[in-house]
C-alpha positions as a Markdown table, in Angstrom:
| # | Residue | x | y | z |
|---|---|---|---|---|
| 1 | Unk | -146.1 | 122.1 | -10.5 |
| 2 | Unk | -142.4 | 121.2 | -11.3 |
| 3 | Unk | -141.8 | 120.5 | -7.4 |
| 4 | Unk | -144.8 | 118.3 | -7.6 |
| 5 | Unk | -143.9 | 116.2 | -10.6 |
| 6 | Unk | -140.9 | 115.8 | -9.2 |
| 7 | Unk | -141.7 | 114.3 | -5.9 |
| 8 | Unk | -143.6 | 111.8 | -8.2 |
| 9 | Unk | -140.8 | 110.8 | -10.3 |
| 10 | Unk | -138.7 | 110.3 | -7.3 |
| 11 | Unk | -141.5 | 108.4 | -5.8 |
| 12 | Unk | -142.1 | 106.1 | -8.7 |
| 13 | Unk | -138.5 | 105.8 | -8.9 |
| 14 | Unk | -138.1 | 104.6 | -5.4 |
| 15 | Unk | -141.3 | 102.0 | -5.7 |
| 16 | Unk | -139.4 | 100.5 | -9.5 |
| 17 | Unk | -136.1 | 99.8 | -7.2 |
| 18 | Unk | -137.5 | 97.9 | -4.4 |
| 19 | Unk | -139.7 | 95.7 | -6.6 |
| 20 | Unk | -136.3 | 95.4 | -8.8 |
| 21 | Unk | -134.8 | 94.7 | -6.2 |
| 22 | Unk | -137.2 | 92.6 | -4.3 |
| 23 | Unk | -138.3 | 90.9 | -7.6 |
| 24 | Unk | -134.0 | 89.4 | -7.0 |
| 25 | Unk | -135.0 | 87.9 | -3.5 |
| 26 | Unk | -132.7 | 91.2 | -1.6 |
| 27 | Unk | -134.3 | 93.2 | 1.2 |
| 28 | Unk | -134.8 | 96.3 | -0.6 |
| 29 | Unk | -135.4 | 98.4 | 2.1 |
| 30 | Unk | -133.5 | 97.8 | 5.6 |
| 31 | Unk | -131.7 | 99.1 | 8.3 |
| 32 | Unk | -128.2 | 96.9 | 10.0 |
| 33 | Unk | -126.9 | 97.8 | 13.3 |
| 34 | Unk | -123.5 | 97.0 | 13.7 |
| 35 | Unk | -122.3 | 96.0 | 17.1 |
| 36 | Unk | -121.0 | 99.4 | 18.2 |
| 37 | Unk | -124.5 | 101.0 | 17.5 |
| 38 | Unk | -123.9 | 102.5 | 13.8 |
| 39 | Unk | -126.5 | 102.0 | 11.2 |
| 40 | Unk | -126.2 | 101.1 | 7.8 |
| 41 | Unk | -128.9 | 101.7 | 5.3 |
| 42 | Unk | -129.1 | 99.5 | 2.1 |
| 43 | Unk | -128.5 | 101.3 | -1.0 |
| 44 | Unk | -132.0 | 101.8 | -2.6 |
| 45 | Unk | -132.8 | 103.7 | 1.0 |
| 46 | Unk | -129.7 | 105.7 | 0.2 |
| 47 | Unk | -130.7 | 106.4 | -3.1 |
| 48 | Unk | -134.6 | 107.4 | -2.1 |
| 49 | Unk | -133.1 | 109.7 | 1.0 |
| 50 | Unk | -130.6 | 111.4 | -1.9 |
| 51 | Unk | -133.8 | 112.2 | -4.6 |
| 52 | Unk | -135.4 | 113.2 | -1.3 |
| 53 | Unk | -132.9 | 116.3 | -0.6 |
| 54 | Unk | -132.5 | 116.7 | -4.3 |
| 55 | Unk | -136.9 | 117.8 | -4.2 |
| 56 | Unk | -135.5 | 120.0 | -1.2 |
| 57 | Unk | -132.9 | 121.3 | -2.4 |
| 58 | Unk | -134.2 | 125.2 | -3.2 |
| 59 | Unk | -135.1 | 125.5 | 0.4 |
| 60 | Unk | -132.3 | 124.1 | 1.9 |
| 61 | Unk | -130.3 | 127.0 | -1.1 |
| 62 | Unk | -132.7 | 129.8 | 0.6 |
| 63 | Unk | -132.6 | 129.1 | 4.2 |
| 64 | Unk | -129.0 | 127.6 | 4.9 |
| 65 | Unk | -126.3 | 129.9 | 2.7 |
| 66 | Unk | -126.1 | 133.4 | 1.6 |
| 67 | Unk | -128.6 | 133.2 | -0.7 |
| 68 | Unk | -131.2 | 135.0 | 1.1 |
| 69 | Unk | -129.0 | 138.0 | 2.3 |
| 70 | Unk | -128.3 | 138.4 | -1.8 |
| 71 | Unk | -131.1 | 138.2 | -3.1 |
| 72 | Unk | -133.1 | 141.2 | -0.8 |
| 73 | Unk | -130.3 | 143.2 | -1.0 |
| 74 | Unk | -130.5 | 143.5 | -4.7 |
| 75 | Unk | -134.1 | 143.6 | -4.7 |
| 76 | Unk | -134.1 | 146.7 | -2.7 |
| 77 | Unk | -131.4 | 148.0 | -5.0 |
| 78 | Unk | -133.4 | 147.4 | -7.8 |
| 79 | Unk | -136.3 | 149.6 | -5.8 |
| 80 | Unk | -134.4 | 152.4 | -4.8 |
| 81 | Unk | -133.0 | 152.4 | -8.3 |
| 82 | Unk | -136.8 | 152.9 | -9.5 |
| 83 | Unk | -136.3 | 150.9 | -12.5 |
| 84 | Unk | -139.0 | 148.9 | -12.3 |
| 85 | Unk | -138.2 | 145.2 | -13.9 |
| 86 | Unk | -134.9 | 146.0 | -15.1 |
| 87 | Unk | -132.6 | 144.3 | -14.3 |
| 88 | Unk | -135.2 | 141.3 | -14.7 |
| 89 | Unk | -135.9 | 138.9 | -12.1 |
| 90 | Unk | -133.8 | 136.3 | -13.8 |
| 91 | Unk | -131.0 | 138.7 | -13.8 |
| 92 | Unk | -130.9 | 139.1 | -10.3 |
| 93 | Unk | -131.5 | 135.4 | -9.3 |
| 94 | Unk | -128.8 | 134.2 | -11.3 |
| 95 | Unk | -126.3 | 136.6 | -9.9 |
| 96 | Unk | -127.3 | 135.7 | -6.4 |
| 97 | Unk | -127.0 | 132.2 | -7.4 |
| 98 | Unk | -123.6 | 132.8 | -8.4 |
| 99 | Unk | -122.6 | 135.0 | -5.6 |
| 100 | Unk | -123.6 | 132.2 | -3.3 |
| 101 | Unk | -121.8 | 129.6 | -4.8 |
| 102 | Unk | -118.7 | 132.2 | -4.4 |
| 103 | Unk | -118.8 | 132.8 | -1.0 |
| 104 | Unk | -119.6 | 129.0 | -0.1 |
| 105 | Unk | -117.2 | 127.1 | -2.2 |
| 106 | Unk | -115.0 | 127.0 | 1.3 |
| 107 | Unk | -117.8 | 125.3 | 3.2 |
| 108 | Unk | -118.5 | 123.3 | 0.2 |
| 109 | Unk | -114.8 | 122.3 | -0.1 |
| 110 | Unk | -114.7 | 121.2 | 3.2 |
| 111 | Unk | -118.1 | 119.2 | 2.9 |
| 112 | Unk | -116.6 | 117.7 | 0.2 |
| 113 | Unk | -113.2 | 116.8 | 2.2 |
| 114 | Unk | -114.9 | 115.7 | 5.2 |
| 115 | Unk | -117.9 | 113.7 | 4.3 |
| 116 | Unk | -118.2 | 112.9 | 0.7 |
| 117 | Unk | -114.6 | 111.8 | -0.1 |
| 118 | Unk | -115.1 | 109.3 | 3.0 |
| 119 | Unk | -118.5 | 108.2 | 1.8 |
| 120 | Unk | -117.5 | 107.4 | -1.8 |
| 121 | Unk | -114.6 | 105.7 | -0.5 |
| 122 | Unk | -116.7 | 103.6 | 1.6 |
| 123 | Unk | -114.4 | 104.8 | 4.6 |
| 124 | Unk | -117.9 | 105.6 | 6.3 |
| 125 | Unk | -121.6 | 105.0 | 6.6 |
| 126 | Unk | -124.1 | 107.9 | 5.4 |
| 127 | Unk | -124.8 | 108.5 | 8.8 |
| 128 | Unk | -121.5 | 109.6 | 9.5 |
| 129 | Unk | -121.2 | 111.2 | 6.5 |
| 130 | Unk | -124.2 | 113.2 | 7.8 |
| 131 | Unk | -122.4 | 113.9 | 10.4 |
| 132 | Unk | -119.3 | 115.2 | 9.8 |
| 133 | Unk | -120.8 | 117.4 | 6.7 |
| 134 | Unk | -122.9 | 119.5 | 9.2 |
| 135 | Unk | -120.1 | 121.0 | 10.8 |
| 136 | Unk | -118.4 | 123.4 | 8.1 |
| 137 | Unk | -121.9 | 124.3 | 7.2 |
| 138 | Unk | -123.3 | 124.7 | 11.1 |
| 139 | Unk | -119.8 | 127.1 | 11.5 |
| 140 | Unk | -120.8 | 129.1 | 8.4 |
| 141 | Unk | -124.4 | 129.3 | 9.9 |
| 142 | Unk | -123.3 | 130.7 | 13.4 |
| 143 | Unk | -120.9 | 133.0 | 12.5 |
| 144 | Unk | -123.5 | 135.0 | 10.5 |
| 145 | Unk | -126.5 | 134.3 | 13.4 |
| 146 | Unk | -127.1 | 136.9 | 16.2 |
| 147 | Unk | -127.1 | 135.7 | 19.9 |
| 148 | Unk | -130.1 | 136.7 | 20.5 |
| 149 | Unk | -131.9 | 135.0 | 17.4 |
| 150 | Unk | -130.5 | 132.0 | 19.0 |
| 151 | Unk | -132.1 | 132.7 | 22.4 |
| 152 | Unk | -135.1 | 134.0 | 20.7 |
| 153 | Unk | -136.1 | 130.0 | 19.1 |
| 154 | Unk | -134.3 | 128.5 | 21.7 |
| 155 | Unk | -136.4 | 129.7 | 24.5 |
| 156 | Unk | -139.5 | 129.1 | 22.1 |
| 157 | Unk | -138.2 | 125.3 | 22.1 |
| 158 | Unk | -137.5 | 125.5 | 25.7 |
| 159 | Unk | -133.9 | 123.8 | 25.1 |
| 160 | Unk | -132.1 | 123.7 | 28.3 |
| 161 | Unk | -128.3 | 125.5 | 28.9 |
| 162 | Unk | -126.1 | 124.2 | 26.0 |
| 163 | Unk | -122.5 | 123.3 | 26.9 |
| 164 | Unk | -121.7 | 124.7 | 23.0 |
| 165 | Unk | -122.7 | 125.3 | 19.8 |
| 166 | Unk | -122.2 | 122.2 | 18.9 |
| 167 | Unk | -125.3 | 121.1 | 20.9 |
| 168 | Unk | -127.9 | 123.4 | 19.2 |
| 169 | Unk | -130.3 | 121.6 | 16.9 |
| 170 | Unk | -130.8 | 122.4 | 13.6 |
| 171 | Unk | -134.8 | 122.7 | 14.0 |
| 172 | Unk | -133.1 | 125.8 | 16.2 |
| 173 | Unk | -130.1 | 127.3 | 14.3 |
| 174 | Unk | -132.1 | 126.8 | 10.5 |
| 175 | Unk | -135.0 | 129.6 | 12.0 |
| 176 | Unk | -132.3 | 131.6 | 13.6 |
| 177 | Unk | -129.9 | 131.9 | 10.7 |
| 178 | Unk | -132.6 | 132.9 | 8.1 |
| 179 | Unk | -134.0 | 135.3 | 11.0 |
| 180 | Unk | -130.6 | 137.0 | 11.4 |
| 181 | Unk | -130.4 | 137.0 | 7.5 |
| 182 | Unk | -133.4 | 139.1 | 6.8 |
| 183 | Unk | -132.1 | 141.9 | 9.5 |
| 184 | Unk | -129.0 | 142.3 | 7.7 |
| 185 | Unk | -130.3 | 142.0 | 4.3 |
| 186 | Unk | -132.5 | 145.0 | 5.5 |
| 187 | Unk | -129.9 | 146.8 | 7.1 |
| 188 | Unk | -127.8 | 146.9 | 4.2 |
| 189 | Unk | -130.4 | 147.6 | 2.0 |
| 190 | Unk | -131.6 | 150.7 | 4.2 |
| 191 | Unk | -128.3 | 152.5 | 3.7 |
| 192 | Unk | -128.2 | 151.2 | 0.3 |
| 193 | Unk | -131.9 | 153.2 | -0.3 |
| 194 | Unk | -130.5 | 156.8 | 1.7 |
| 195 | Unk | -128.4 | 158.2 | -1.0 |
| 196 | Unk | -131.1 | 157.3 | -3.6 |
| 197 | Unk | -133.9 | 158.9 | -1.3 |
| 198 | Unk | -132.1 | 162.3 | -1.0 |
| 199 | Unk | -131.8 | 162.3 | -5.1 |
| 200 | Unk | -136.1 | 161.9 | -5.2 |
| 201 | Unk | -136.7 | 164.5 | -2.3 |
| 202 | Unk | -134.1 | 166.6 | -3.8 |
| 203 | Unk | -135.5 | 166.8 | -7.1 |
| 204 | Unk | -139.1 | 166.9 | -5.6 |
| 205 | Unk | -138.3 | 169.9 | -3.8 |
| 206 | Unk | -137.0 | 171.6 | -7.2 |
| 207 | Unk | -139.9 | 171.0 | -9.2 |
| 208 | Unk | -142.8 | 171.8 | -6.5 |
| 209 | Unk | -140.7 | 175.1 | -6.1 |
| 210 | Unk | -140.9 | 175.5 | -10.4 |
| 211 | Unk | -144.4 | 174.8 | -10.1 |
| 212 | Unk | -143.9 | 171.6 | -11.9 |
| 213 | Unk | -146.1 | 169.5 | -9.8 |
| 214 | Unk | -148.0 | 167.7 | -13.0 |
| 215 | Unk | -144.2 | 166.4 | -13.7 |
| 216 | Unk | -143.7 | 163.3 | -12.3 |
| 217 | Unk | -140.1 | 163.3 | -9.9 |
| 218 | Unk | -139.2 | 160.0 | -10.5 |
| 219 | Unk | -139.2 | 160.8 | -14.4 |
| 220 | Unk | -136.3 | 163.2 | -13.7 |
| 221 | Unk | -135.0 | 162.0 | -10.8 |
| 222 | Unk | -134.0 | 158.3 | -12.1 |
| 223 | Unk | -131.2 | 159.8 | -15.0 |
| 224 | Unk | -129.5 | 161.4 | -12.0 |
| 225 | Unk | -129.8 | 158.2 | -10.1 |
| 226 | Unk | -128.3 | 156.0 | -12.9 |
| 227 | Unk | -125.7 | 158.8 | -13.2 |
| 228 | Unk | -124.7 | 158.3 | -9.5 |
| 229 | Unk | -124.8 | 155.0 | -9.4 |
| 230 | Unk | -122.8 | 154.3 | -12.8 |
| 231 | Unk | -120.2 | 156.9 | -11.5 |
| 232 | Unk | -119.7 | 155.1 | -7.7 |
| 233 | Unk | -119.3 | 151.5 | -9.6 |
| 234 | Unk | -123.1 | 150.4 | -8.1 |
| 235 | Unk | -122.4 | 147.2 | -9.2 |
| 236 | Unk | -118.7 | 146.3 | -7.9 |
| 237 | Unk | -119.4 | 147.9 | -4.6 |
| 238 | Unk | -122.2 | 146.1 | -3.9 |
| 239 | Unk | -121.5 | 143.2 | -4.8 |
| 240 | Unk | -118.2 | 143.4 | -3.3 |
| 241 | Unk | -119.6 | 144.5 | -0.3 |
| 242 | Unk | -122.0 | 141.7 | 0.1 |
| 243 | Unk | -119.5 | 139.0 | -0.6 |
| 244 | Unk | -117.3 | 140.5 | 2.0 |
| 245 | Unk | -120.0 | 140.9 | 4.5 |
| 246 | Unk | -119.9 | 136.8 | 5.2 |
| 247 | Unk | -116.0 | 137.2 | 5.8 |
| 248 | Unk | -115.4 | 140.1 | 8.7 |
């Protein structure tokens, strides 16, 4: 509903500027090509394509940084753990949300750097600005991606040999990354869950032995879990861990 209402504000605002602007005898809505081939887009079609990522902007958080990685691994934390909603959802989201913005201030310094400071200079067009703020984020996106995830949607798309990386799509990488992402995230979280596992079939085995099989394990098990995971500094390591994942 809120992603829906706002694709109807940032409709409504885009039809109010071009009758503004229309209503003052400019062309609202047009596209210039200079004489070496560059385009330049008037500024209420700047505007609309900038509300326009603004209404994408959670998928683009989900599927193009470290988001996603985060955000299952802590889940499956939260699992092994076996303490059911705590810590709460909001909890976790707002840690990965920070985490992210951690580990991607470099790329987003650079975007900054090499594509906005040009643009609000007026040094460049928005196409260019396009441009050169893909590549920090495309060299984030292929350093965490797997080879073969890469084949994998590339043979799907049936692109022909690339000279470089620099010549993969984004309709290719995007699928890849996130792909590449979930293995990980999985990975980690698998040798995350071991430790936690041997606690519940340990103290499973003690009580079917005691007779105690009305007692539920994961009643007694889950002190001894806390206990481990308090002592190890659960939180630090794996947060640690995950931010230095990104940066090996």
């Amino acid at each position: 509903m809120i992603r829906r209402s706002l694709m109807w504000v940032v409709t409504g605002l885009g039809i109010l500027m071009g009758a503004a602007v229309q209503a003052q005898g400019v062309e609202a809505m047009s596209v210039t090509t200079a004489t070496d081939g560059t385009q330049t887009y008037t500024l209420t079609l700047q505007i609309m394509l900038f509300m326009t990522l603004l209404s994408v902007l959670p998928a683009l958080l989900m599927t193009m940084t470290s988001f996603t990685r985060i955000v299952i691994v802590l889940a499956i934390l939260r699992q092994a753990l076996g303490t059911a909603q705590t810590p709460s959802n909001q909890i976790l989201l707002g840690l990965a949300l920070f985490m992210t913005l951690f580990i991607m201030t470099p790329v987003i310094d650079q975007v900054y750097q090499d594509a906005v400071t040009p643009y609000v200079n007026e040094e460049v067009g928005i196409t260019e600005a396009l441009q050169m703020g893909e590549a920090p984020l495309r060299d984030f996106m292929l350093a965490q991606t797997r080879e073969s995830d890469i084949e994998l949607f590339a043979s799907i798309a049936q692109i022909p040999d690339m000279a470089g990386p620099e010549d993969l799509p984004f309709t290719v990488l995007v699928p890849s990354f996130v792909t590449s992402e979930l293995k990980t995230a999985f990975q980690i979280g698998f040798l995350i869950f071991i430790p936690f596992l041997i606690i519940d079939l340990v103290v499973a085995s003690v009580l079917m032995s005691m007779g105690m099989m009305m007692l539920s394990p994961l009643i007694i098990s889950l002190p001894f879990k806390l206990m481990l995971f308090v002592l190890v500094d659960g939180w630090a390591l794996t947060v640690g861990t995950l931010a230095g994942s990104f940066y090996t």
